[in-house]
PDB file of C-alpha atoms in Angstrom:
ATOM      1  CA  MET A   1     112.610 113.495  95.132  1.00  0.00           C
ATOM      2  CA  ASP A   2     114.896 114.848  92.751  1.00  0.00           C
ATOM      3  CA  THR A   3     117.724 115.793  94.985  1.00  0.00           C
ATOM      4  CA  PHE A   4     118.879 112.284  95.534  1.00  0.00           C
ATOM      5  CA  TYR A   5     117.894 110.911  91.919  1.00  0.00           C
ATOM      6  CA  GLU A   6     119.696 113.828  89.928  1.00  0.00           C
ATOM      7  CA  PRO A   7     122.909 112.826  90.917  1.00  0.00           C
ATOM      8  CA  LEU A   8     122.582 109.198  89.616  1.00  0.00           C
ATOM      9  CA  LEU A   9     122.123 110.772  86.761  1.00  0.00           C
ATOM     10  CA  GLN A  10     125.752 111.752  85.893  1.00  0.00           C
ATOM     11  CA  LEU A  11     126.960 107.978  86.541  1.00  0.00           C
ATOM     12  CA  GLU A  12     126.923 106.540  83.054  1.00  0.00           C
ATOM     13  CA  VAL A  13     126.532 103.002  84.578  1.00  0.00           C
ATOM     14  CA  PHE A  14     123.362 103.955  85.927  1.00  0.00           C
ATOM     15  CA  VAL A  15     122.158 105.310  83.047  1.00  0.00           C
ATOM     16  CA  GLN A  16     123.062 101.829  81.027  1.00  0.00           C
ATOM     17  CA  ALA A  17     121.027  99.829  83.941  1.00  0.00           C
ATOM     18  CA  ARG A  18     118.029 102.117  83.998  1.00  0.00           C
ATOM     19  CA  GLU A  19     118.166 101.633  80.028  1.00  0.00           C
ATOM     20  CA  LYS A  20     118.453  98.180  80.255  1.00  0.00           C
ATOM     21  CA  LEU A  21     115.706  97.585  82.764  1.00  0.00           C
ATOM     22  CA  GLY A  22     113.315  99.527  80.411  1.00  0.00           C
ATOM     23  CA  LYS A  23     113.400  97.699  77.763  1.00  0.00           C
ATOM     24  CA  GLU A  24     114.299  93.910  78.697  1.00  0.00           C
ATOM     25  CA  LYS A  25     112.716  91.834  81.357  1.00  0.00           C
ATOM     26  CA  GLY A  26     114.628  89.318  83.252  1.00  0.00           C
ATOM     27  CA  LEU A  27     118.152  89.399  85.614  1.00  0.00           C
ATOM     28  CA  LEU A  28     120.688  92.290  85.778  1.00  0.00           C
ATOM     29  CA  LEU A  29     123.457  91.710  87.766  1.00  0.00           C
ATOM     30  CA  LEU A  30     125.111  94.896  89.393  1.00  0.00           C
ATOM     31  CA  THR A  31     128.325  95.034  91.424  1.00  0.00           C
ATOM     32  CA  GLY A  32     130.999  97.305  92.773  1.00  0.00           C
ATOM     33  CA  CYS A  33     128.278  99.259  95.121  1.00  0.00           C
ATOM     34  CA  VAL A  34     129.679 100.002  98.468  1.00  0.00           C
ATOM     35  CA  GLU A  35     126.860  99.136 100.962  1.00  0.00           C
ATOM     36  CA  SER A  36     126.057 102.313 102.138  1.00  0.00           C
ATOM     37  CA  GLN A  37     124.883 103.568  98.746  1.00  0.00           C
ATOM     38  CA  LYS A  38     122.740  99.862  97.948  1.00  0.00           C
ATOM     39  CA  THR A  39     119.520 101.644  99.198  1.00  0.00           C
ATOM     40  CA  HIS A  40     120.287 104.846  96.953  1.00  0.00           C
ATOM     41  CA  LEU A  41     121.041 102.634  93.839  1.00  0.00           C
ATOM     42  CA  MET A  42     117.681 100.686  94.251  1.00  0.00           C
ATOM     43  CA  TYR A  43     115.632 104.289  94.822  1.00  0.00           C
ATOM     44  CA  GLY A  44     116.910 105.500  91.486  1.00  0.00           C
ATOM     45  CA  LEU A  45     116.424 102.084  89.339  1.00  0.00           C
ATOM     46  CA  GLY A  46     112.945 101.287  90.775  1.00  0.00           C
ATOM     47  CA  ARG A  47     111.575 105.154  89.790  1.00  0.00           C
ATOM     48  CA  GLY A  48     108.697 104.795  88.127  1.00  0.00           C
ATOM     49  CA  ARG A  49     107.717 101.926  89.223  1.00  0.00           C
ATOM     50  CA  ARG A  50     104.401 101.009  90.856  1.00  0.00           C
ATOM     51  CA  VAL A  51     105.950  98.096  92.996  1.00  0.00           C
ATOM     52  CA  LYS A  52     109.308  97.666  94.013  1.00  0.00           C
ATOM     53  CA  LEU A  53     110.101  94.405  95.978  1.00  0.00           C
ATOM     54  CA  ILE A  54     113.658  94.227  98.160  1.00  0.00           C
ATOM     55  CA  LEU A  55     114.554  90.908  99.334  1.00  0.00           C
ATOM     56  CA  THR A  56     117.713  90.614 101.459  1.00  0.00           C
ATOM     57  CA  TYR A  57     118.954  88.018 103.484  1.00  0.00           C
ATOM     58  CA  ASN A  58     118.037  88.763 107.536  1.00  0.00           C
ATOM     59  CA  GLU A  59     115.613  91.067 109.458  1.00  0.00           C
ATOM     60  CA  LEU A  60     118.409  93.514 110.532  1.00  0.00           C
ATOM     61  CA  LYS A  61     119.077  94.298 107.223  1.00  0.00           C
ATOM     62  CA  ALA A  62     115.809  94.676 106.420  1.00  0.00           C
ATOM     63  CA  LYS A  63     114.686  96.973 108.784  1.00  0.00           C
ATOM     64  CA  GLU A  64     117.983  99.168 107.965  1.00  0.00           C
ATOM     65  CA  ILE A  65     116.709  99.317 104.323  1.00  0.00           C
ATOM     66  CA  CYS A  66     113.382 100.331 105.715  1.00  0.00           C
ATOM     67  CA  GLU A  67     114.584 103.121 107.844  1.00  0.00           C
ATOM     68  CA  GLU A  68     116.825 104.410 104.704  1.00  0.00           C
ATOM     69  CA  TYR A  69     114.225 104.097 102.176  1.00  0.00           C
ATOM     70  CA  GLN A  70     111.606 106.241 104.416  1.00  0.00           C
ATOM     71  CA  ALA A  71     114.191 108.845 104.454  1.00  0.00           C
ATOM     72  CA  LEU A  72     113.880 109.181 100.260  1.00  0.00           C
ATOM     73  CA  GLY A  73     109.809 109.999 101.056  1.00  0.00           C
ATOM     74  CA  GLU A  74     108.436 106.934  99.274  1.00  0.00           C
ATOM     75  CA  HIS A  75     105.757 104.629 100.866  1.00  0.00           C
ATOM     76  CA  VAL A  76     107.909 102.001 102.420  1.00  0.00           C
ATOM     77  CA  PHE A  77     106.158  98.645 103.929  1.00  0.00           C
ATOM     78  CA  TYR A  78     108.056  95.901 106.069  1.00  0.00           C
ATOM     79  CA  TYR A  79     106.945  92.310 105.372  1.00  0.00           C
ATOM     80  CA  PRO A  80     108.229  90.149 108.600  1.00  0.00           C
ATOM     81  CA  PRO A  81     108.331  86.364 107.868  1.00  0.00           C
ATOM     82  CA  LYS A  82     106.556  83.853 109.498  1.00  0.00           C
ATOM     83  CA  ASP A  83     107.751  81.212 111.751  1.00  0.00           C
ATOM     84  CA  PHE A  84     107.266  78.501 109.740  1.00  0.00           C
ATOM     85  CA  LEU A  85     107.826  75.928 112.756  1.00  0.00           C
ATOM     86  CA  PHE A  86     104.824  77.160 114.429  1.00  0.00           C
ATOM     87  CA  PHE A  87     102.689  78.426 111.738  1.00  0.00           C
ATOM     88  CA  HIS A  88      99.194  77.032 112.857  1.00  0.00           C
ATOM     89  CA  ALA A  89      99.976  78.937 116.070  1.00  0.00           C
ATOM     90  CA  ASP A  90      97.091  81.555 117.190  1.00  0.00           C
ATOM     91  CA  ILE A  91      98.630  84.648 116.001  1.00  0.00           C
ATOM     92  CA  GLN A  92      95.382  86.894 116.158  1.00  0.00           C
ATOM     93  CA  GLY A  93      96.454  90.476 117.150  1.00  0.00           C
ATOM     94  CA  ASN A  94     100.220  89.670 116.637  1.00  0.00           C
ATOM     95  CA  GLU A  95     102.090  92.490 115.260  1.00  0.00           C
ATOM     96  CA  LEU A  96     104.110  90.892 112.910  1.00  0.00           C
ATOM     97  CA  LEU A  97     100.934  89.434 111.242  1.00  0.00           C
ATOM     98  CA  ARG A  98      99.492  93.349 111.230  1.00  0.00           C
ATOM     99  CA  GLN A  99     102.241  94.366 109.140  1.00  0.00           C
ATOM    100  CA  ARG A 100     102.355  91.511 106.375  1.00  0.00           C
ATOM    101  CA  MET A 101      98.558  92.370 106.126  1.00  0.00           C
ATOM    102  CA  THR A 102      99.143  96.149 105.808  1.00  0.00           C
ATOM    103  CA  ALA A 103     101.758  95.490 103.179  1.00  0.00           C
ATOM    104  CA  THR A 104      99.864  92.898 101.541  1.00  0.00           C
ATOM    105  CA  SER A 105      96.666  95.376 101.750  1.00  0.00           C
ATOM    106  CA  ARG A 106      98.889  98.191  99.979  1.00  0.00           C
ATOM    107  CA  LEU A 107      99.510  95.679  96.941  1.00  0.00           C
ATOM    108  CA  LEU A 108      95.894  94.899  96.458  1.00  0.00           C
ATOM    109  CA  SER A 109      94.879  98.433  96.646  1.00  0.00           C
ATOM    110  CA  GLY A 110      97.543  99.286  93.541  1.00  0.00           C
ATOM    111  CA  GLU A 111      98.598 102.025  94.935  1.00  0.00           C
ATOM    112  CA  PRO A 112     102.790 102.458  94.932  1.00  0.00           C
ATOM    113  CA  ALA A 113     104.871 100.839  97.665  1.00  0.00           C
ATOM    114  CA  VAL A 114     108.236  99.702  98.181  1.00  0.00           C
ATOM    115  CA  ILE A 115     107.903  96.417 100.295  1.00  0.00           C
ATOM    116  CA  VAL A 116     110.825  95.259 102.146  1.00  0.00           C
ATOM    117  CA  THR A 117     111.366  91.552 103.283  1.00  0.00           C
ATOM    118  CA  THR A 118     113.901  88.772 104.102  1.00  0.00           C
ATOM    119  CA  ILE A 119     114.041  85.499 102.278  1.00  0.00           C
ATOM    120  CA  ASP A 120     112.033  83.856 105.161  1.00  0.00           C
ATOM    121  CA  GLY A 121     109.114  86.626 104.374  1.00  0.00           C
ATOM    122  CA  CYS A 122     108.619  84.880 100.756  1.00  0.00           C
ATOM    123  CA  MET A 123     108.797  81.452 102.139  1.00  0.00           C
ATOM    124  CA  ALA A 124     105.544  81.762 103.741  1.00  0.00           C
ATOM    125  CA  PRO A 125     102.415  79.601 101.901  1.00  0.00           C
ATOM    126  CA  LEU A 126      99.755  82.439 100.696  1.00  0.00           C
ATOM    127  CA  LEU A 127      96.576  82.153  99.116  1.00  0.00           C
ATOM    128  CA  PRO A 128      96.681  82.897  95.591  1.00  0.00           C
ATOM    129  CA  LEU A 129      95.651  86.480  94.966  1.00  0.00           C
ATOM    130  CA  GLU A 130      91.990  85.602  93.515  1.00  0.00           C
ATOM    131  CA  LYS A 131      90.999  83.440  96.534  1.00  0.00           C
ATOM    132  CA  LEU A 132      92.499  86.462  98.988  1.00  0.00           C
ATOM    133  CA  LYS A 133      90.414  88.982  96.999  1.00  0.00           C
ATOM    134  CA  GLU A 134      87.228  86.762  97.635  1.00  0.00           C
ATOM    135  CA  LEU A 135      87.787  87.454 101.459  1.00  0.00           C
ATOM    136  CA  ILE A 136      88.010  91.276 101.349  1.00  0.00           C
ATOM    137  CA  LEU A 137      84.777  92.762 102.277  1.00  0.00           C
ATOM    138  CA  SER A 138      84.132  96.820 101.604  1.00  0.00           C
ATOM    139  CA  ILE A 139      81.186  98.634 103.109  1.00  0.00           C
ATOM    140  CA  GLY A 140      80.240 102.070 102.168  1.00  0.00           C
ATOM    141  CA  VAL A 141      77.625 104.864 103.431  1.00  0.00           C
ATOM    142  CA  GLY A 142      74.322 103.896 101.716  1.00  0.00           C
ATOM    143  CA  SER A 143      75.287 100.237 101.161  1.00  0.00           C
ATOM    144  CA  VAL A 144      72.616  97.498 102.459  1.00  0.00           C
ATOM    145  CA  VAL A 145      73.833  95.155 104.979  1.00  0.00           C
ATOM    146  CA  GLU A 146      72.274  92.011 106.711  1.00  0.00           C
ATOM    147  CA  MET A 147      73.953  91.706 110.079  1.00  0.00           C
ATOM    148  CA  ASP A 148      74.071  88.242 110.477  1.00  0.00           C
ATOM    149  CA  ALA A 149      75.584  87.703 107.244  1.00  0.00           C
ATOM    150  CA  VAL A 150      78.139  90.075 108.060  1.00  0.00           C
ATOM    151  CA  LYS A 151      78.819  88.651 111.424  1.00  0.00           C
ATOM    152  CA  LYS A 152      79.240  85.082 109.763  1.00  0.00           C
ATOM    153  CA  ARG A 153      81.637  86.936 106.816  1.00  0.00           C
ATOM    154  CA  LEU A 154      83.970  88.396 109.750  1.00  0.00           C
ATOM    155  CA  VAL A 155      84.280  85.524 111.702  1.00  0.00           C
ATOM    156  CA  ARG A 156      85.566  83.517 108.382  1.00  0.00           C
ATOM    157  CA  MET A 157      87.733  86.450 107.710  1.00  0.00           C
ATOM    158  CA  GLY A 158      89.709  85.548 110.966  1.00  0.00           C
ATOM    159  CA  TYR A 159      88.023  88.566 113.543  1.00  0.00           C
ATOM    160  CA  GLU A 160      86.963  87.800 116.933  1.00  0.00           C
ATOM    161  CA  ARG A 161      83.612  88.840 118.129  1.00  0.00           C
ATOM    162  CA  THR A 162      83.980  90.275 121.710  1.00  0.00           C
ATOM    163  CA  GLY A 163      81.947  92.693 123.680  1.00  0.00           C
ATOM    164  CA  GLN A 164      83.810  95.713 123.151  1.00  0.00           C
ATOM    165  CA  VAL A 165      86.522  96.556 120.404  1.00  0.00           C
ATOM    166  CA  GLU A 166      90.073  97.149 121.960  1.00  0.00           C
ATOM    167  CA  LEU A 167      92.454  95.250 119.549  1.00  0.00           C
ATOM    168  CA  PRO A 168      93.194  95.360 116.024  1.00  0.00           C
ATOM    169  CA  GLY A 169      91.330  91.729 114.672  1.00  0.00           C
ATOM    170  CA  GLN A 170      88.190  92.407 116.637  1.00  0.00           C
ATOM    171  CA  PHE A 171      84.487  93.196 116.003  1.00  0.00           C
ATOM    172  CA  ALA A 172      81.196  93.866 118.377  1.00  0.00           C
ATOM    173  CA  ILE A 173      78.015  94.139 117.500  1.00  0.00           C
ATOM    174  CA  ARG A 174      75.099  96.126 119.879  1.00  0.00           C
ATOM    175  CA  GLY A 175      71.519  96.281 117.901  1.00  0.00           C
ATOM    176  CA  GLY A 176      72.440  98.216 114.821  1.00  0.00           C
ATOM    177  CA  ILE A 177      76.104  99.316 115.310  1.00  0.00           C
ATOM    178  CA  LEU A 178      79.401  97.375 114.183  1.00  0.00           C
ATOM    179  CA  ASP A 179      82.565  97.944 115.759  1.00  0.00           C
ATOM    180  CA  ILE A 180      85.307  96.688 113.878  1.00  0.00           C
ATOM    181  CA  TYR A 181      89.117  97.067 114.458  1.00  0.00           C
ATOM    182  CA  PRO A 182      90.500  96.290 111.021  1.00  0.00           C
ATOM    183  CA  LEU A 183      94.267  94.974 110.987  1.00  0.00           C
ATOM    184  CA  THR A 184      95.646  97.354 108.248  1.00  0.00           C
ATOM    185  CA  GLU A 185      94.304 100.225 110.277  1.00  0.00           C
ATOM    186  CA  GLU A 186      95.345 102.612 112.768  1.00  0.00           C
ATOM    187  CA  TYR A 187      91.814 103.069 114.562  1.00  0.00           C
ATOM    188  CA  PRO A 188      88.590 100.949 114.798  1.00  0.00           C
ATOM    189  CA  VAL A 189      85.882 101.796 112.678  1.00  0.00           C
ATOM    190  CA  ARG A 190      81.918 102.229 113.801  1.00  0.00           C
ATOM    191  CA  ILE A 191      79.507 101.678 111.204  1.00  0.00           C
ATOM    192  CA  GLU A 192      75.690 102.821 112.417  1.00  0.00           C
ATOM    193  CA  LEU A 193      72.601 101.061 110.573  1.00  0.00           C
ATOM    194  CA  TRP A 194      69.244 102.783 109.590  1.00  0.00           C
ATOM    195  CA  ASP A 195      67.541  99.566 109.678  1.00  0.00           C
ATOM    196  CA  ASP A 196      69.395  97.700 107.019  1.00  0.00           C
ATOM    197  CA  GLU A 197      71.301 100.411 105.330  1.00  0.00           C
ATOM    198  CA  VAL A 198      74.653 101.891 106.371  1.00  0.00           C
ATOM    199  CA  ASP A 199      74.240 105.512 108.016  1.00  0.00           C
ATOM    200  CA  SER A 200      77.096 106.376 108.615  1.00  0.00           C
ATOM    201  CA  ILE A 201      80.716 105.241 109.115  1.00  0.00           C
ATOM    202  CA  ARG A 202      83.712 106.889 111.355  1.00  0.00           C
ATOM    203  CA  SER A 203      86.812 105.995 113.365  1.00  0.00           C
ATOM    204  CA  PHE A 204      86.828 106.236 117.110  1.00  0.00           C
ATOM    205  CA  ASP A 205      89.229 105.940 119.666  1.00  0.00           C
ATOM    206  CA  ALA A 206      89.124 102.582 121.350  1.00  0.00           C
ATOM    207  CA  SER A 207      89.776 103.858 124.931  1.00  0.00           C
ATOM    208  CA  SER A 208      88.009 106.999 124.883  1.00  0.00           C
ATOM    209  CA  GLN A 209      85.012 105.651 122.281  1.00  0.00           C
ATOM    210  CA  ARG A 210      85.316 109.438 120.815  1.00  0.00           C
ATOM    211  CA  SER A 211      84.599 109.819 117.131  1.00  0.00           C
ATOM    212  CA  MET A 212      87.329 110.959 115.310  1.00  0.00           C
ATOM    213  CA  GLU A 213      86.903 111.158 111.478  1.00  0.00           C
ATOM    214  CA  ASN A 214      83.746 110.478 108.884  1.00  0.00           C
ATOM    215  CA  LEU A 215      84.767 107.887 106.249  1.00  0.00           C
ATOM    216  CA  GLU A 216      82.499 107.046 102.859  1.00  0.00           C
ATOM    217  CA  GLU A 217      83.740 103.899 103.008  1.00  0.00           C
ATOM    218  CA  ILE A 218      86.187 101.120 104.749  1.00  0.00           C
ATOM    219  CA  VAL A 219      87.602  98.115 103.141  1.00  0.00           C
ATOM    220  CA  LEU A 220      88.093  95.430 105.491  1.00  0.00           C
ATOM    221  CA  TYR A 221      90.712  92.990 104.823  1.00  0.00           C
ATOM    222  CA  PRO A 222      91.417  89.665 106.364  1.00  0.00           C
ATOM    223  CA  ALA A 223      92.360  89.525 109.835  1.00  0.00           C
ATOM    224  CA  ALA A 224      94.227  85.972 109.864  1.00  0.00           C
ATOM    225  CA  GLU A 225      96.250  84.016 107.118  1.00  0.00           C
ATOM    226  CA  ALA A 226      94.153  81.503 105.742  1.00  0.00           C
ATOM    227  CA  CYS A 227      96.147  78.533 104.911  1.00  0.00           C
ATOM    228  CA  PRO A 228      95.570  77.466 101.263  1.00  0.00           C
ATOM    229  CA  GLU A 229      94.476  74.065 102.087  1.00  0.00           C
ATOM    230  CA  GLU A 230      91.766  75.328 103.662  1.00  0.00           C
ATOM    231  CA  PHE A 231      90.369  76.552 100.238  1.00  0.00           C
ATOM    232  CA  ARG A 232      91.795  73.335  98.865  1.00  0.00           C
ATOM    233  CA  CYS A 233      94.195  75.245  96.704  1.00  0.00           C
ATOM    234  CA  LYS A 234      98.160  75.333  96.164  1.00  0.00           C
ATOM    235  CA  GLY A 235      99.959  78.006  97.811  1.00  0.00           C
ATOM    236  CA  VAL A 236     101.806  80.826  96.427  1.00  0.00           C
ATOM    237  CA  CYS A 237     104.444  83.162  98.032  1.00  0.00           C
ATOM    238  CA  LEU A 238     104.948  86.775  98.345  1.00  0.00           C
ATOM    239  CA  LEU A 239     106.901  86.915  95.003  1.00  0.00           C
ATOM    240  CA  ASP A 240     103.619  85.821  93.003  1.00  0.00           C
ATOM    241  CA  TYR A 241     101.679  88.758  94.620  1.00  0.00           C
ATOM    242  CA  VAL A 242     104.458  91.220  93.437  1.00  0.00           C
ATOM    243  CA  ARG A 243     105.008  89.951  89.699  1.00  0.00           C
ATOM    244  CA  ALA A 244     100.796  90.767  88.980  1.00  0.00           C
ATOM    245  CA  TYR A 245     101.550  94.240  88.711  1.00  0.00           C
ATOM    246  CA  ASP A 246     104.357  96.586  87.294  1.00  0.00           C
ATOM    247  CA  SER A 247     106.947  95.677  89.399  1.00  0.00           C
ATOM    248  CA  LEU A 248     111.014  95.370  89.817  1.00  0.00           C
ATOM    249  CA  VAL A 249     112.646  93.168  92.651  1.00  0.00           C
ATOM    250  CA  PHE A 250     115.588  93.718  93.833  1.00  0.00           C
ATOM    251  CA  LEU A 251     117.804  90.590  95.352  1.00  0.00           C
ATOM    252  CA  ASP A 252     120.496  91.679  97.840  1.00  0.00           C
ATOM    253  CA  GLU A 253     123.261  89.639  98.076  1.00  0.00           C
ATOM    254  CA  VAL A 254     122.021  86.433  96.265  1.00  0.00           C
ATOM    255  CA  ASN A 255     124.305  83.934  97.650  1.00  0.00           C
ATOM    256  CA  ARG A 256     123.714  84.731 101.169  1.00  0.00           C
ATOM    257  CA  LEU A 257     119.881  84.442 100.079  1.00  0.00           C
ATOM    258  CA  PHE A 258     120.508  80.867  98.602  1.00  0.00           C
ATOM    259  CA  GLU A 259     122.028  79.961 102.208  1.00  0.00           C
ATOM    260  CA  ARG A 260     119.497  81.378 104.191  1.00  0.00           C
ATOM    261  CA  GLY A 261     117.036  79.993 101.976  1.00  0.00           C
ATOM    262  CA  GLU A 262     118.591  76.307 102.204  1.00  0.00           C
ATOM    263  CA  THR A 263     118.789  76.670 106.053  1.00  0.00           C
ATOM    264  CA  VAL A 264     114.902  77.665 106.154  1.00  0.00           C
ATOM    265  CA  GLU A 265     113.978  74.753 103.872  1.00  0.00           C
ATOM    266  CA  LYS A 266     116.329  72.416 105.841  1.00  0.00           C
ATOM    267  CA  GLU A 267     114.709  73.309 109.124  1.00  0.00           C
ATOM    268  CA  TYR A 268     110.995  73.320 107.710  1.00  0.00           C
ATOM    269  CA  ARG A 269     111.557  69.726 106.457  1.00  0.00           C
ATOM    270  CA  GLN A 270     112.892  68.382 109.550  1.00  0.00           C
ATOM    271  CA  ASN A 271     110.001  69.696 111.257  1.00  0.00           C
ATOM    272  CA  PHE A 272     107.460  68.030 108.960  1.00  0.00           C
ATOM    273  CA  GLU A 273     109.605  64.642 109.220  1.00  0.00           C
ATOM    274  CA  ASN A 274     108.811  64.658 112.806  1.00  0.00           C
ATOM    275  CA  ARG A 275     105.325  65.206 112.587  1.00  0.00           C
ATOM    276  CA  MET A 276     104.758  62.884 110.059  1.00  0.00           C
ATOM    277  CA  GLN A 277     106.561  60.220 112.279  1.00  0.00           C
ATOM    278  CA  LYS A 278     104.049  60.821 114.702  1.00  0.00           C
ATOM    279  CA  GLY A 279     101.547  61.162 112.515  1.00  0.00           C
ATOM    280  CA  GLN A 280      99.865  64.797 113.032  1.00  0.00           C
ATOM    281  CA  ILE A 281     100.085  65.024 109.118  1.00  0.00           C
ATOM    282  CA  THR A 282     100.111  63.268 105.745  1.00  0.00           C
ATOM    283  CA  PRO A 283     103.600  63.020 103.788  1.00  0.00           C
ATOM    284  CA  GLY A 284     101.643  65.121 100.683  1.00  0.00           C
ATOM    285  CA  GLN A 285     101.096  68.099 102.762  1.00  0.00           C
ATOM    286  CA  ALA A 286     104.503  69.681 103.437  1.00  0.00           C
ATOM    287  CA  GLU A 287     104.549  70.060  99.782  1.00  0.00           C
ATOM    288  CA  GLU A 288     101.377  71.533  99.217  1.00  0.00           C
ATOM    289  CA  ILE A 289     101.430  73.829 101.861  1.00  0.00           C
ATOM    290  CA  PHE A 290     104.926  75.331 101.759  1.00  0.00           C
ATOM    291  CA  PRO A 291     106.177  77.237  98.316  1.00  0.00           C
ATOM    292  CA  CYS A 292     109.815  77.265  99.240  1.00  0.00           C
ATOM    293  CA  GLY A 293     110.766  75.260  95.776  1.00  0.00           C
ATOM    294  CA  GLN A 294     109.207  78.507  93.783  1.00  0.00           C
ATOM    295  CA  VAL A 295     111.417  80.672  95.843  1.00  0.00           C
ATOM    296  CA  MET A 296     114.458  78.730  95.363  1.00  0.00           C
ATOM    297  CA  TYR A 297     113.457  78.959  91.385  1.00  0.00           C
ATOM    298  CA  TRP A 298     113.389  82.568  91.593  1.00  0.00           C
ATOM    299  CA  LEU A 299     116.772  82.846  92.702  1.00  0.00           C
TER     300      LEU A 299
END
């Protein structure tokens, strides 16, 4: 929106900052911006970048930035933090997981995105991008599908088999029909086979079962966040995902980010010390699956 961008071009300090960001990589410190203008400034500085990550110090502030950025007309995704103390809990169908996976799928699609999160959100262990891509399943009209293989694949991706699809993260099989409710889609999808070939794909309403829209292809992302140790690999964080693209990272109130990050890390380590004393985990697991050190290094 030029209406919001053009006034910034009248500010010499803004023009200088844009030029510096275009020529150099690294940190650029900006001070003196009033709180109400931060989002506008980030919008202007990030103009033309495919991916913008805004990292702030608490959830309330993150949601405020999301609302303000949406008013500027860009695709904004909130990436909520994960509860580290109970990260092994079953969060199938959890709205927070759905928001996280929606933001991640946007990154993987290569489309422009603004992702807003907190320091907590960046400290959860994630699979490396190449491992995550191995879990993605794409099905198109005319493609050959072996139902038993797809069933096993969906279970591996975290989907739950049910008699009828009602919630995100579920799938059902009836003869040559596969119903699945992707975590990243608004509506479930029905895939009909003719023998072993996909004859049609269409979205439908889960309550009425009425068809809504014909699709040529559906891309299915995992319905659960796999732990890195399950793949025998070292965990990464959201910052590692973002830097794989033409991206710009905004750190809102660095001192507050540091304080919150240290608090989360301390709580996490105390929790793992308790678990180690009870023999629930080995001493090395805490370091292997929690990349908080990487995040603090970034800051």
